[in-house]
Short mmCIF file of C-alpha atoms in Angstrom, two decimals:
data_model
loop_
_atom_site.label_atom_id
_atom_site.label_comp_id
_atom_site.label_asym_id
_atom_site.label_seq_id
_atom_site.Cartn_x
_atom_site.Cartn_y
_atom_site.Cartn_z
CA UNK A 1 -183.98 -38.37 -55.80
CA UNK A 2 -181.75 -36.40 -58.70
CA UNK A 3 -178.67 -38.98 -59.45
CA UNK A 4 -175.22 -37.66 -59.07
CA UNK A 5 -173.42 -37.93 -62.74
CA UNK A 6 -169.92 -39.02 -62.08
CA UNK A 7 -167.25 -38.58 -64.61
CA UNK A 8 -164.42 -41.31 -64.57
CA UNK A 9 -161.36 -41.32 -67.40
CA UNK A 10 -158.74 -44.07 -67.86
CA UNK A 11 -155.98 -41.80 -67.52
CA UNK A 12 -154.64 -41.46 -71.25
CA UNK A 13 -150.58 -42.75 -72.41
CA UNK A 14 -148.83 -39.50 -73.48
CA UNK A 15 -145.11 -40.99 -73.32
CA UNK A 16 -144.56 -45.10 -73.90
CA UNK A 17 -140.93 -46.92 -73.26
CA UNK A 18 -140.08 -49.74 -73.88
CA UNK A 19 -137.24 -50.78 -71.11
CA UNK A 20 -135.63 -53.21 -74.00
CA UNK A 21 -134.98 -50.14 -76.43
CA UNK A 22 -132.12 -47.09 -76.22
CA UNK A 23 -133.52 -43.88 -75.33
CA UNK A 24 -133.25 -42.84 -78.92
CA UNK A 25 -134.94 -45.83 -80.70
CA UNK A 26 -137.90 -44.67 -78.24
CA UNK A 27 -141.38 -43.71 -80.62
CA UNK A 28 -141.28 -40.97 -78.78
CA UNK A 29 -137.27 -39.83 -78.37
CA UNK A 30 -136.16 -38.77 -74.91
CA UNK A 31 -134.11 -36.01 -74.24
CA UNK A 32 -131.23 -35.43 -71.09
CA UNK A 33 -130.58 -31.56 -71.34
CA UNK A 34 -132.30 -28.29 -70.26
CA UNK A 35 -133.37 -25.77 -73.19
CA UNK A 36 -135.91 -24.21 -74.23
CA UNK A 37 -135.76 -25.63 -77.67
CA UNK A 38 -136.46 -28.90 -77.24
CA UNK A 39 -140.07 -29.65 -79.13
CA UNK A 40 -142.97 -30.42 -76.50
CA UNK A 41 -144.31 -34.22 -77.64
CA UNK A 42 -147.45 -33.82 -76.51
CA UNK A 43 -150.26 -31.33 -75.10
CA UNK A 44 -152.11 -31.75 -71.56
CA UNK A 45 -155.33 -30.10 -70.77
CA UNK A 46 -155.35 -28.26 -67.54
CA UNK A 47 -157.08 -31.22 -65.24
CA UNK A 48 -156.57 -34.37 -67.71
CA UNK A 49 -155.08 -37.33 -65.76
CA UNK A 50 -152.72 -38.67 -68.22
CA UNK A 51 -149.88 -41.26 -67.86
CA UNK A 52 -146.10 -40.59 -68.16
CA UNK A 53 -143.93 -44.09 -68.56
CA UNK A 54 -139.54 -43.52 -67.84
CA UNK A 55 -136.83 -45.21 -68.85
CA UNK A 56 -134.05 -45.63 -66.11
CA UNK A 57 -132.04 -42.43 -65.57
CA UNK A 58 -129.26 -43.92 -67.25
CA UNK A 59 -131.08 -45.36 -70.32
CA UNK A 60 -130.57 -49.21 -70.07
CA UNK A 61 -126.43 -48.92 -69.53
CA UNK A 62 -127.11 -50.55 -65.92
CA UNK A 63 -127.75 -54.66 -66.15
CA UNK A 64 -129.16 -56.70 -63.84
CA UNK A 65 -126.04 -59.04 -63.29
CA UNK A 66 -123.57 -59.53 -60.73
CA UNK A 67 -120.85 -57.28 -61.98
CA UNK A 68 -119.86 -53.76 -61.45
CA UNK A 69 -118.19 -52.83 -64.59
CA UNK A 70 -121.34 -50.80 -65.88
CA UNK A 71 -121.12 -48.93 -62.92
CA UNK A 72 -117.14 -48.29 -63.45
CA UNK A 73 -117.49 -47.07 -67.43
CA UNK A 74 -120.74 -45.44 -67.64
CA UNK A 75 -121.01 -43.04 -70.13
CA UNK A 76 -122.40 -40.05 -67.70
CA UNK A 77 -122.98 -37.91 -70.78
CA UNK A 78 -125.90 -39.66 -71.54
CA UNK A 79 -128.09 -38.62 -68.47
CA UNK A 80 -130.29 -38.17 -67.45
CA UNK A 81 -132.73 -39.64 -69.75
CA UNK A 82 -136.40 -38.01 -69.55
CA UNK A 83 -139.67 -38.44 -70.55
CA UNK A 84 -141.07 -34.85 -71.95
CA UNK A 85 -141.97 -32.15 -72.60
CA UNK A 86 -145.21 -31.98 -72.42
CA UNK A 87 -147.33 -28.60 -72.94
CA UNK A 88 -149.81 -27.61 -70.94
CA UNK A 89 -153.32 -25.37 -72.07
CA UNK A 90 -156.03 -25.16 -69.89
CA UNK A 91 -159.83 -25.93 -71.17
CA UNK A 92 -159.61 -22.50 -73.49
CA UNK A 93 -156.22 -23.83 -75.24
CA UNK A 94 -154.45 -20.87 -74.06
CA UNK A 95 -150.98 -22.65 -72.53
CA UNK A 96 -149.55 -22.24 -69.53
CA UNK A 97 -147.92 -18.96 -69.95
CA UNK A 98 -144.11 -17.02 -68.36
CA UNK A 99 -145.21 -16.19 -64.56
CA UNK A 100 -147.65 -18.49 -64.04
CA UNK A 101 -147.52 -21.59 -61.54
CA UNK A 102 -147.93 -25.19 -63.16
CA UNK A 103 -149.42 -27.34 -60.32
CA UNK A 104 -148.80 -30.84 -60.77
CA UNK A 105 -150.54 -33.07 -58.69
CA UNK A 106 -148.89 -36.76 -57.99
CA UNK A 107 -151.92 -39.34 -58.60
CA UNK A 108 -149.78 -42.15 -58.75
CA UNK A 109 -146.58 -44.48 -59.55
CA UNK A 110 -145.05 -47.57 -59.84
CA UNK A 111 -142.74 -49.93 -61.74
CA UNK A 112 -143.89 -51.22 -64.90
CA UNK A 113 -144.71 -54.88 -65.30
CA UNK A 114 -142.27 -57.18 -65.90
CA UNK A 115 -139.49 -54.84 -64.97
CA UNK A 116 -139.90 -55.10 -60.72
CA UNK A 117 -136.19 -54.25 -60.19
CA UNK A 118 -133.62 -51.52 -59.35
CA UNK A 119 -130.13 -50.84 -58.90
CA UNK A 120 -127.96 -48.72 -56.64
CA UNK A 121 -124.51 -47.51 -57.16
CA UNK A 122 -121.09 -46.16 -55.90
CA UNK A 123 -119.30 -44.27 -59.04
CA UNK A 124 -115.48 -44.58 -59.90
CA UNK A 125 -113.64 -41.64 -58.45
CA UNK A 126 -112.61 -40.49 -61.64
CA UNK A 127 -116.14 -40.99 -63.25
CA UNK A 128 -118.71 -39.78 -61.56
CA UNK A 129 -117.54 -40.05 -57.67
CA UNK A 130 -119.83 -39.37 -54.56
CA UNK A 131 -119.88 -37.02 -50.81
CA UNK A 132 -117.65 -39.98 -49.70
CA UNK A 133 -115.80 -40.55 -52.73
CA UNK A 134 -112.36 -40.15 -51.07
CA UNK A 135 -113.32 -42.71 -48.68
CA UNK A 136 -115.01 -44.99 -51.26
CA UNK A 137 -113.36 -44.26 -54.72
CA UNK A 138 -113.93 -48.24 -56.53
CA UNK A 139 -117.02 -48.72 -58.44
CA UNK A 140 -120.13 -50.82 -56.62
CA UNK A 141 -123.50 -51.81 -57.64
CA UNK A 142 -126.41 -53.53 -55.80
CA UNK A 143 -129.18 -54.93 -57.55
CA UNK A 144 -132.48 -54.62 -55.33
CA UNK A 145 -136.15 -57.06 -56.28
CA UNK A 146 -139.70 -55.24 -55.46
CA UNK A 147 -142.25 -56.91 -54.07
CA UNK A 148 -144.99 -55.26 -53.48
CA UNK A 149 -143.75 -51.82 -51.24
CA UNK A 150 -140.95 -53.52 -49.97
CA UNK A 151 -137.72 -54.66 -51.97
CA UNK A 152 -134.26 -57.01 -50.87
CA UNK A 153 -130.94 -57.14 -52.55
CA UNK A 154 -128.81 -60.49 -52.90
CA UNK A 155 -125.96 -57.82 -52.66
CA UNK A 156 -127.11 -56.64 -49.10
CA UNK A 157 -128.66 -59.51 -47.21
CA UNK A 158 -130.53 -59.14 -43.95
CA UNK A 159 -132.00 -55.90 -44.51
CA UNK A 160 -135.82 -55.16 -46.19
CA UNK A 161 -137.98 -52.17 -46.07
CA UNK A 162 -140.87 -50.33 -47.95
CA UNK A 163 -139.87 -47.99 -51.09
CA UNK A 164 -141.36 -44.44 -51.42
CA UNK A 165 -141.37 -44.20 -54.71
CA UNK A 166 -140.72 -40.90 -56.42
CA UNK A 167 -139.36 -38.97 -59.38
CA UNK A 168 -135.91 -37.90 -58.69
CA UNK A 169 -136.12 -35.53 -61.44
CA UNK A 170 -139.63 -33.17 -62.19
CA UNK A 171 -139.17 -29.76 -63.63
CA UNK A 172 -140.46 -27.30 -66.20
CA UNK A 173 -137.99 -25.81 -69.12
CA UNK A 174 -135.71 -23.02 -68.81
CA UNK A 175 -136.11 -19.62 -70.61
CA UNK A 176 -132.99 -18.72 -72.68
CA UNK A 177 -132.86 -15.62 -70.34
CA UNK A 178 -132.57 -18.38 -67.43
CA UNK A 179 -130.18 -20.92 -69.07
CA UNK A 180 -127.80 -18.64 -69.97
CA UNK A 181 -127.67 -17.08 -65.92
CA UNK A 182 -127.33 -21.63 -64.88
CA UNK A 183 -124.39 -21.22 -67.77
CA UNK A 184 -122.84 -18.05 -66.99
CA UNK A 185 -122.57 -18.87 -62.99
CA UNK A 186 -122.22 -22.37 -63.13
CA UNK A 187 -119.11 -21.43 -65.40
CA UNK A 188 -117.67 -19.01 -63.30
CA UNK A 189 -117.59 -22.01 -60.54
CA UNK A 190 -115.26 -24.26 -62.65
CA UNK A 191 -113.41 -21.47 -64.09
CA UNK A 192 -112.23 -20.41 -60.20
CA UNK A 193 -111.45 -24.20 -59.11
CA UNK A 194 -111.65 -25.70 -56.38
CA UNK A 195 -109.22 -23.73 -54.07
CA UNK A 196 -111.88 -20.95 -54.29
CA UNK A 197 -114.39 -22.71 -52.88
CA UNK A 198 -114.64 -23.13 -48.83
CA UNK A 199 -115.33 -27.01 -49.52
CA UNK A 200 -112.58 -27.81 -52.08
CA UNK A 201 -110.69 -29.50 -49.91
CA UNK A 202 -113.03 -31.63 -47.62
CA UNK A 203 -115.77 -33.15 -50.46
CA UNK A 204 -114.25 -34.48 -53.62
CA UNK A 205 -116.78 -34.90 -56.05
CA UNK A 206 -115.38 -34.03 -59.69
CA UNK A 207 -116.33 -31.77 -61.98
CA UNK A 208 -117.30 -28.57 -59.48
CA UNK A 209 -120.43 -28.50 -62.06
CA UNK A 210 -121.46 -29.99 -65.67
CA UNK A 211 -121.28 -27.52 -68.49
CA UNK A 212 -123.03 -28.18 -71.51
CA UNK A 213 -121.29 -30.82 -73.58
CA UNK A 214 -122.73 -31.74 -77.00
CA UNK A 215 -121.14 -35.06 -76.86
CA UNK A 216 -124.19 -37.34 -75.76
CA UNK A 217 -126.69 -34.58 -76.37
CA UNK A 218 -130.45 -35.84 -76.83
CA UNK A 219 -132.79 -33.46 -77.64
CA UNK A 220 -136.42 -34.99 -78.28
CA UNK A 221 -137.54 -34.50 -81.56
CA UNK A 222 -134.93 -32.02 -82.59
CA UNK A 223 -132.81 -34.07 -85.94
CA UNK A 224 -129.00 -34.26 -85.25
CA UNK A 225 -127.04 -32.47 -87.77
CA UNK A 226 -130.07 -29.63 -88.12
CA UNK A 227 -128.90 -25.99 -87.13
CA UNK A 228 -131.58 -25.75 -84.69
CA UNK A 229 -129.84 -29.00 -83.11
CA UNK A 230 -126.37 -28.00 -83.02
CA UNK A 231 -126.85 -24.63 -81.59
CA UNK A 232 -129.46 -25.97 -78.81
CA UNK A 233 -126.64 -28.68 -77.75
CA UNK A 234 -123.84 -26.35 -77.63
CA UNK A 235 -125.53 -24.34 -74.62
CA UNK A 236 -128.47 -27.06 -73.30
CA UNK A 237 -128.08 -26.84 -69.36
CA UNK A 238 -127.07 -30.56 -68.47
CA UNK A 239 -129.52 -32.30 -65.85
CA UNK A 240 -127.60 -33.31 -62.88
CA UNK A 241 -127.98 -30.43 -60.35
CA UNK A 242 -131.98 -29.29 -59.72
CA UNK A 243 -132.12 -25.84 -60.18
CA UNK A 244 -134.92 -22.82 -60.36
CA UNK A 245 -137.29 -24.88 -62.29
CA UNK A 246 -137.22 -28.13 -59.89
CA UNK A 247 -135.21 -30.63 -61.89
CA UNK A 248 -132.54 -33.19 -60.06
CA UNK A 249 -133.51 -32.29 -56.82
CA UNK A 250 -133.97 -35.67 -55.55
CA UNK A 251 -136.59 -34.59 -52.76
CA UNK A 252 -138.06 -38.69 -51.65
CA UNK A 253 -141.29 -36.93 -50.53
CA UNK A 254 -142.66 -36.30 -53.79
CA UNK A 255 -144.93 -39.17 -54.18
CA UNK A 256 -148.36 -40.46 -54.68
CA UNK A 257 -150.74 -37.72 -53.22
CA UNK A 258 -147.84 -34.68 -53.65
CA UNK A 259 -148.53 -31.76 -54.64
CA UNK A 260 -145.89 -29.40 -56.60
CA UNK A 261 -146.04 -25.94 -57.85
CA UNK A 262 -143.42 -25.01 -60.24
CA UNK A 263 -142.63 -21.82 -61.60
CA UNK A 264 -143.32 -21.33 -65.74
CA UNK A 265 -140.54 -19.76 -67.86
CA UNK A 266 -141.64 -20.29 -71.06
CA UNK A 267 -144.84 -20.80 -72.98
CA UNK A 268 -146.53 -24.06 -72.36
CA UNK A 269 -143.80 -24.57 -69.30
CA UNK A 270 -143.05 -28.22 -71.05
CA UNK A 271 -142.85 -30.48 -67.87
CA UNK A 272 -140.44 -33.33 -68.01
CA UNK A 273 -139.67 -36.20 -65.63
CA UNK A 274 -137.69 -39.07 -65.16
CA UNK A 275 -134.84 -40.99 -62.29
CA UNK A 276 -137.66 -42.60 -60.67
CA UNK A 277 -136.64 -44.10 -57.53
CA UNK A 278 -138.11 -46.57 -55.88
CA UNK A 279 -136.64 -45.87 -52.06
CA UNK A 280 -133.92 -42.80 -51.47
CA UNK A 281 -132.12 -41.89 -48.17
CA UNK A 282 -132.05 -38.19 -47.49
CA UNK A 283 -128.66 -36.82 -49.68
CA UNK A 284 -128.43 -39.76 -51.58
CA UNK A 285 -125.10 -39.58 -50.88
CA UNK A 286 -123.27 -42.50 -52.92
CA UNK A 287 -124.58 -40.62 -56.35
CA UNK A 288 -126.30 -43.34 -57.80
CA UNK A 289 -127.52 -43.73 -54.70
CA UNK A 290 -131.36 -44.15 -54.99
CA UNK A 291 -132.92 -47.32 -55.85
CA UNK A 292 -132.76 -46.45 -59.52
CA UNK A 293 -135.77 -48.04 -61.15
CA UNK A 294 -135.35 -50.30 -64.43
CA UNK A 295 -138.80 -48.52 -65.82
CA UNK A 296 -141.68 -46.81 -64.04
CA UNK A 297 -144.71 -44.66 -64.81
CA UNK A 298 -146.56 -41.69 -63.31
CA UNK A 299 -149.98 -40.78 -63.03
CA UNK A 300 -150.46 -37.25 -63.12
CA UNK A 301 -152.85 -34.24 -63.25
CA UNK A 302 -151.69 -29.96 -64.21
CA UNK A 303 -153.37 -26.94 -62.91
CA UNK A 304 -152.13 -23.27 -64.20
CA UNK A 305 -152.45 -20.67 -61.61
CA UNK A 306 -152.37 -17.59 -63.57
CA UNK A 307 -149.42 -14.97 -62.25
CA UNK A 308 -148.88 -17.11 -59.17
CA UNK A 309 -145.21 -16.56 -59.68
CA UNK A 310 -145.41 -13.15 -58.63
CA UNK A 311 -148.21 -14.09 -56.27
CA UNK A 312 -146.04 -17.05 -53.74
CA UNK A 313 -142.71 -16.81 -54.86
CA UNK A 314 -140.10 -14.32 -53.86
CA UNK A 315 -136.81 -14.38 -55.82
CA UNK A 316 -133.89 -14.59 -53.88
CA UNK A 317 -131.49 -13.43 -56.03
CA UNK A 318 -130.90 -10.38 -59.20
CA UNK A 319 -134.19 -11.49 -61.12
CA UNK A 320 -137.45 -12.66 -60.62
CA UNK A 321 -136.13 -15.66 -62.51
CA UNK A 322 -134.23 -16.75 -58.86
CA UNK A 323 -137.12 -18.67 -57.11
CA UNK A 324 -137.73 -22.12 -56.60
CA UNK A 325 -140.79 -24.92 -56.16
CA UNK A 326 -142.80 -25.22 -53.62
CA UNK A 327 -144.94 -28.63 -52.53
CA UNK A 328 -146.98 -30.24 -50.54
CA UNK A 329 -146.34 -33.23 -48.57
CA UNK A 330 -148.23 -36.70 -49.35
CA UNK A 331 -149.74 -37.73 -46.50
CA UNK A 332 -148.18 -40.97 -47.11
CA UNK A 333 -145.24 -41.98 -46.18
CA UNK A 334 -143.47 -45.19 -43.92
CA UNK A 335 -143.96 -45.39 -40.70
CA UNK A 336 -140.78 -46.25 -37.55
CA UNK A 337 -141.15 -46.44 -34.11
CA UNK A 338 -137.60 -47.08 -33.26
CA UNK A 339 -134.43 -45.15 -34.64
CA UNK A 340 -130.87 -45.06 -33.89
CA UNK A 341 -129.35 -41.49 -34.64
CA UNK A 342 -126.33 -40.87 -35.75
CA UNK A 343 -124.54 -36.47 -34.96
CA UNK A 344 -122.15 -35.53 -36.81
CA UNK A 345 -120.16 -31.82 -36.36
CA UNK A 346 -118.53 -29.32 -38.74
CA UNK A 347 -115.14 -30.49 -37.85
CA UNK A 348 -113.53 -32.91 -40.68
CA UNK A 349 -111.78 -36.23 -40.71
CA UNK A 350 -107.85 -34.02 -39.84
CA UNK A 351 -109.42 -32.55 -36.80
CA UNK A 352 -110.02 -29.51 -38.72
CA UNK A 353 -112.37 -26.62 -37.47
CA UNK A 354 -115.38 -25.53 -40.10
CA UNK A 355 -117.52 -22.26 -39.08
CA UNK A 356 -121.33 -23.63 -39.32
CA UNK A 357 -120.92 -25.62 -42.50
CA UNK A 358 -123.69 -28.06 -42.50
CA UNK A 359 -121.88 -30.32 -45.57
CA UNK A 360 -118.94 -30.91 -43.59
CA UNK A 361 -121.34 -31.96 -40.38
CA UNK A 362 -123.45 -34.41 -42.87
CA UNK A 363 -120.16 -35.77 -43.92
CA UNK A 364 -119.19 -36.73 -40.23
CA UNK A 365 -122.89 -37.83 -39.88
CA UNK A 366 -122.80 -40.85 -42.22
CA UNK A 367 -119.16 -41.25 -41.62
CA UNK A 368 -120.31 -42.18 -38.05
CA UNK A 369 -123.24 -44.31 -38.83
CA UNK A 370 -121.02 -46.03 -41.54
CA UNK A 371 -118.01 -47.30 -39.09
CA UNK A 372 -120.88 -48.01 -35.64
CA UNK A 373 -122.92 -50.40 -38.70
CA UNK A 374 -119.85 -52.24 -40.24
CA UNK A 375 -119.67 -53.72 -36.92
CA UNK A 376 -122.50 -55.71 -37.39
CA UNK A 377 -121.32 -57.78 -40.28
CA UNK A 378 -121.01 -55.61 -43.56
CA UNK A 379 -118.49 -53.98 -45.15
CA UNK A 380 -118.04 -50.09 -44.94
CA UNK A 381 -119.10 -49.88 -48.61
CA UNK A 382 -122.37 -52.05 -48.11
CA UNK A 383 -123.58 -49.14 -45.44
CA UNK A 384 -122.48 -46.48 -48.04
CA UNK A 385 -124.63 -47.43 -50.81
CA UNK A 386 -127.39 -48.72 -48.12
CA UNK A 387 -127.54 -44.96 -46.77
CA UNK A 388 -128.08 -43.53 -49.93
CA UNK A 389 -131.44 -45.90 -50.50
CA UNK A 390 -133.32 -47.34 -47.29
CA UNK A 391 -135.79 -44.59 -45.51
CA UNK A 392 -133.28 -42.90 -43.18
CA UNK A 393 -133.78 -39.46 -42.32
CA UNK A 394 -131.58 -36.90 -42.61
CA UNK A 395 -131.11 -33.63 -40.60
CA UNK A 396 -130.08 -30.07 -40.11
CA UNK A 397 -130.23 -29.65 -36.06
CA UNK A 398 -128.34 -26.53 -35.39
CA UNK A 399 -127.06 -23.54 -37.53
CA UNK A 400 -126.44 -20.98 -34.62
CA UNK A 401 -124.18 -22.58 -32.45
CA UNK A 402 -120.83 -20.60 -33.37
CA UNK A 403 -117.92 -22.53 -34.90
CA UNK A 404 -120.20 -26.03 -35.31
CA UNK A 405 -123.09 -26.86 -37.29
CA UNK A 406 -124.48 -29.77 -36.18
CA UNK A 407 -126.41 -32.58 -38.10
CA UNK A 408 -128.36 -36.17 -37.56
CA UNK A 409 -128.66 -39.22 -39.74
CA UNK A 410 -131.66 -41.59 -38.26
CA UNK A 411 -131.59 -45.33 -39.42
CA UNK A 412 -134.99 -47.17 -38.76
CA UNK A 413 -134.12 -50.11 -36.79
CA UNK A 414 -136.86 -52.43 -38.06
CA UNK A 415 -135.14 -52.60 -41.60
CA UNK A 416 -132.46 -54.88 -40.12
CA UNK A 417 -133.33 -58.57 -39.28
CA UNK A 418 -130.89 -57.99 -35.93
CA UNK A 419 -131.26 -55.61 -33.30
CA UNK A 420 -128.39 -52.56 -34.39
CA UNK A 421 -128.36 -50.82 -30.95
CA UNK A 422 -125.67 -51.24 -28.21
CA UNK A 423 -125.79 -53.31 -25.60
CA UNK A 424 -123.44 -54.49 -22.59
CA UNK A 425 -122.78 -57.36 -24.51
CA UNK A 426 -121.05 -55.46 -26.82
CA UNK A 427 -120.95 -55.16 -30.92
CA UNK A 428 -121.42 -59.16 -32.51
CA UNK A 429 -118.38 -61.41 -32.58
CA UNK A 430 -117.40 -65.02 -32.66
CA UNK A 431 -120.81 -66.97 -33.35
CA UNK A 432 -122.89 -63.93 -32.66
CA UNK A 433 -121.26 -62.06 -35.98
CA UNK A 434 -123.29 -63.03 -39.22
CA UNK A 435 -120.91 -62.24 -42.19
CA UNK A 436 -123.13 -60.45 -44.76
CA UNK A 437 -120.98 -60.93 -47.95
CA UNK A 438 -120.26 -58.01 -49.94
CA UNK A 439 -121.47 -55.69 -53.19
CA UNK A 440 -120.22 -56.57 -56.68
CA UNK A 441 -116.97 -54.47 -57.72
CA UNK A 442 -114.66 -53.28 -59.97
CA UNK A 443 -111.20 -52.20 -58.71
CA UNK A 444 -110.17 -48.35 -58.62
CA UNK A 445 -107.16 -47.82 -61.23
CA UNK A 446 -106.83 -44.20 -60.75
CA UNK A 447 -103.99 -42.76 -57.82
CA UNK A 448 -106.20 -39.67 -56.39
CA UNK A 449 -105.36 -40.05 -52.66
CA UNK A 450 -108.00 -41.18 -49.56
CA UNK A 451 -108.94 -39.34 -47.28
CA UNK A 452 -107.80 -41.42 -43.71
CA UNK A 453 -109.06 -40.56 -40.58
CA UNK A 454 -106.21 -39.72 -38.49
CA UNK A 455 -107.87 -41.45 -35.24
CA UNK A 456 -108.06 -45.17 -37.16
CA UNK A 457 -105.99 -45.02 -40.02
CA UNK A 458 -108.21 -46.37 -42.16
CA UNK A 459 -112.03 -45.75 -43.97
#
């Protein structure tokens, strides 16, 4: 009988970190813009399984200590800090070309060793804020230990549950045609202010959008002080918001076994990653709200599909530039029997009346689920930053239903070492009421006003 030749590889290192260095004493320099300038730092053949290691999203400015004053003065110009970009040719060395799909397959991921931790945080108001930043507008940070797929925090006792590790950020590099249409609109959106806007009023987070700021600018391989530098910093598309390309889109399902296909803008499509998180809540809605990873690799393997832009993906806006990913779910994922919903409704914390606006229904989602959980021994602020990073599930239920939109957040009861639902007893007091401590913080100094529920008084 014939025997079957099998070819195995030991994926190869394309991008090194070393958690104890800044981003820019890296060998290989990271970069935390959008353009299509930056220099690729090294080529991937279509179907070589190489390795990708990441730096934390905020490049080492978060410690793990029992203070929150890192969280309160970070310098946000400085993110996100990613690993990339890497060029992509397939067997021929002809790269990965405008119009085509890059598929990037998820192999796997993890922390690296000796650096098992996270951290999750509530941003200063003034620096960074949140969706419940006028609720919650002092700084917080939880530090959370891995072992294995599960992790703990000293900051938020009595709760434990498996991560689903993922990038927070993937993406492929703008054209110059598409940065300038991110700059132009995203522009127009600050320009206007906030009283244009149908959600000025009811979510707070400041700026409307990130413009390009030179200030903190790193650019790979491109030499401060160069021309070629200058100009590319002046107009690079910060990172924060995921866009056409994929980017900051902070989607917890793409893990091991994932599957994404992102549209190529320019030649080579220079993928870059980084953020990895080790567990996110759907929204992520303290900010720094995943379980932001210390350092962490990826595993990873590129198909082109030649013209499969054109092919799967219908714009949905002026130019065929306006589409957006597509994946494919991993197959794995944790597993619940038993959760406790929480509805919220598009009418806000004054009683106010929204027509079918799904953010404002959200907002009263994990508004609810924060007040019913602070009865059972933490503080409102403890739930907040635990939303935005245990396995909860978030969701759109209705859109039709003329004036309210209607929306669920679904906590897995097993997470908690007591049982969260209600009984006739009622909620835990006297004896029966285990005092959970609190996060690490550093006081708000700014005056912006809360946001009070008129029912309670109080957030």
């Amino acid at each position: 009988m014939a025997q079957v030749s099998y070819k195995r590889t030991t994926p190869r290192c394309v991008f090194k970190v070393d958690p104890t260095k800044h981003p820019w004493e890296q060998e290989k320099k990271l970069h935390n813009r959008w353009h299509p300038d930056i220099p690729h730092c090294d080529t991937v053949k279509e179907g070589e399984v190489f390795r990708v290691e990441t730096q934390d999203w905020t490049g080492g400015q978060i410690k793990d200590d029992d203070s929150a004053e890192d969280m309160k003065n970070i310098n946000l110009s400085l993110v996100h800090n990613l690993s990339g970009p890497f060029r992509v040719e397939d067997d021929k060395g002809k790269p990965a070309m405008p119009g085509d799909l890059l598929v990037v397959e998820i192999l796997d991921l993890g922390a690296l060793e000796g650096h098992e931790w996270g951290f999750t945080g509530i941003f200063d108001r003034e620096n960074g804020g949140g969706f419940l930043t006028d609720h919650f507008p002092e700084a917080c940070k939880a530090i959370w230990d891995f072992e294995g797929i599960y992790c703990s925090s000293r900051h938020v006792p009595g709760v434990r549950f498996p991560g689903l590790i993922h990038p927070g950020l993937i993406g492929t590099a703008p054209s110059q045609e598409l940065l300038d249409i991110w700059n132009e609109r995203e522009g127009k959106l600050v320009e206007d202010g906030d009283k244009a806007i149908t959600l000025g009023g009811v979510l707070h987070t400041r700026p409307l959008a990130n413009l390009p700021e030179p200030v903190g600018a790193l650019l790979g391989s491109l030499q401060k002080g160069t021309p070629q530098f200058d100009k590319a910093a002046k107009e690079a598309a910060r990172t924060i918001p995921g866009r056409e390309h994929g980017g900051n889109c902070d989607i917890k399902n793409l893990t091991k076994g994932c599957k994404v296909y992102f549209p190529v803008f320019i030649e080579g499509a220079n993928l870059s990653m980084g953020d990895m998180h080790f567990s996110q809540g759907d929204g992520e809605v303290s900010f720094c709200g995943a379980i932001e990873m210390c350092a962490a690799f990826l595993t990873l393997k590129c198909t082109i599909m030649r013209g499969g832009m054109e092919q799967y993906l219908t714009p949905m806006g002026p130019t065929k530039l306006h589409v957006n990913p597509i994946f494919e779910i991993s197959p794995l994922e944790p597993r619940f029997s038993e959760w406790l919903v929480f509805e919220g409704l598009s009418i806000d914390e004054h009683g106010r009346q929204h027509f079918l606006d799904a953010s404002v229904a959200y907002k009263r989602a994990v508004l609810n689920c924060i007040h019913y959980l602070s009865k059972f021994g933490y503080t409102k602020q403890q739930i907040y930053l635990m939303l935005s990073c245990c396995p909860c599930e978030g969701r759109i239920s209705g859109l039709v239903d003329a004036p309210n939109a209607c929306c669920t957040l679904a906590i897995p009861i097993a997470i908690f070492d007591q049982d969260i639902r209600p009984c006739r007893e009622g909620p835990p007091v006297g004896p029966r009421l285990i005092n959970r401590g609190d996060l690490v913080k550093a006081k708000y100094d700014g005056s912006l006003p809360l946001t009070k529920p008129a029912f309670n008084g109080c957030c």
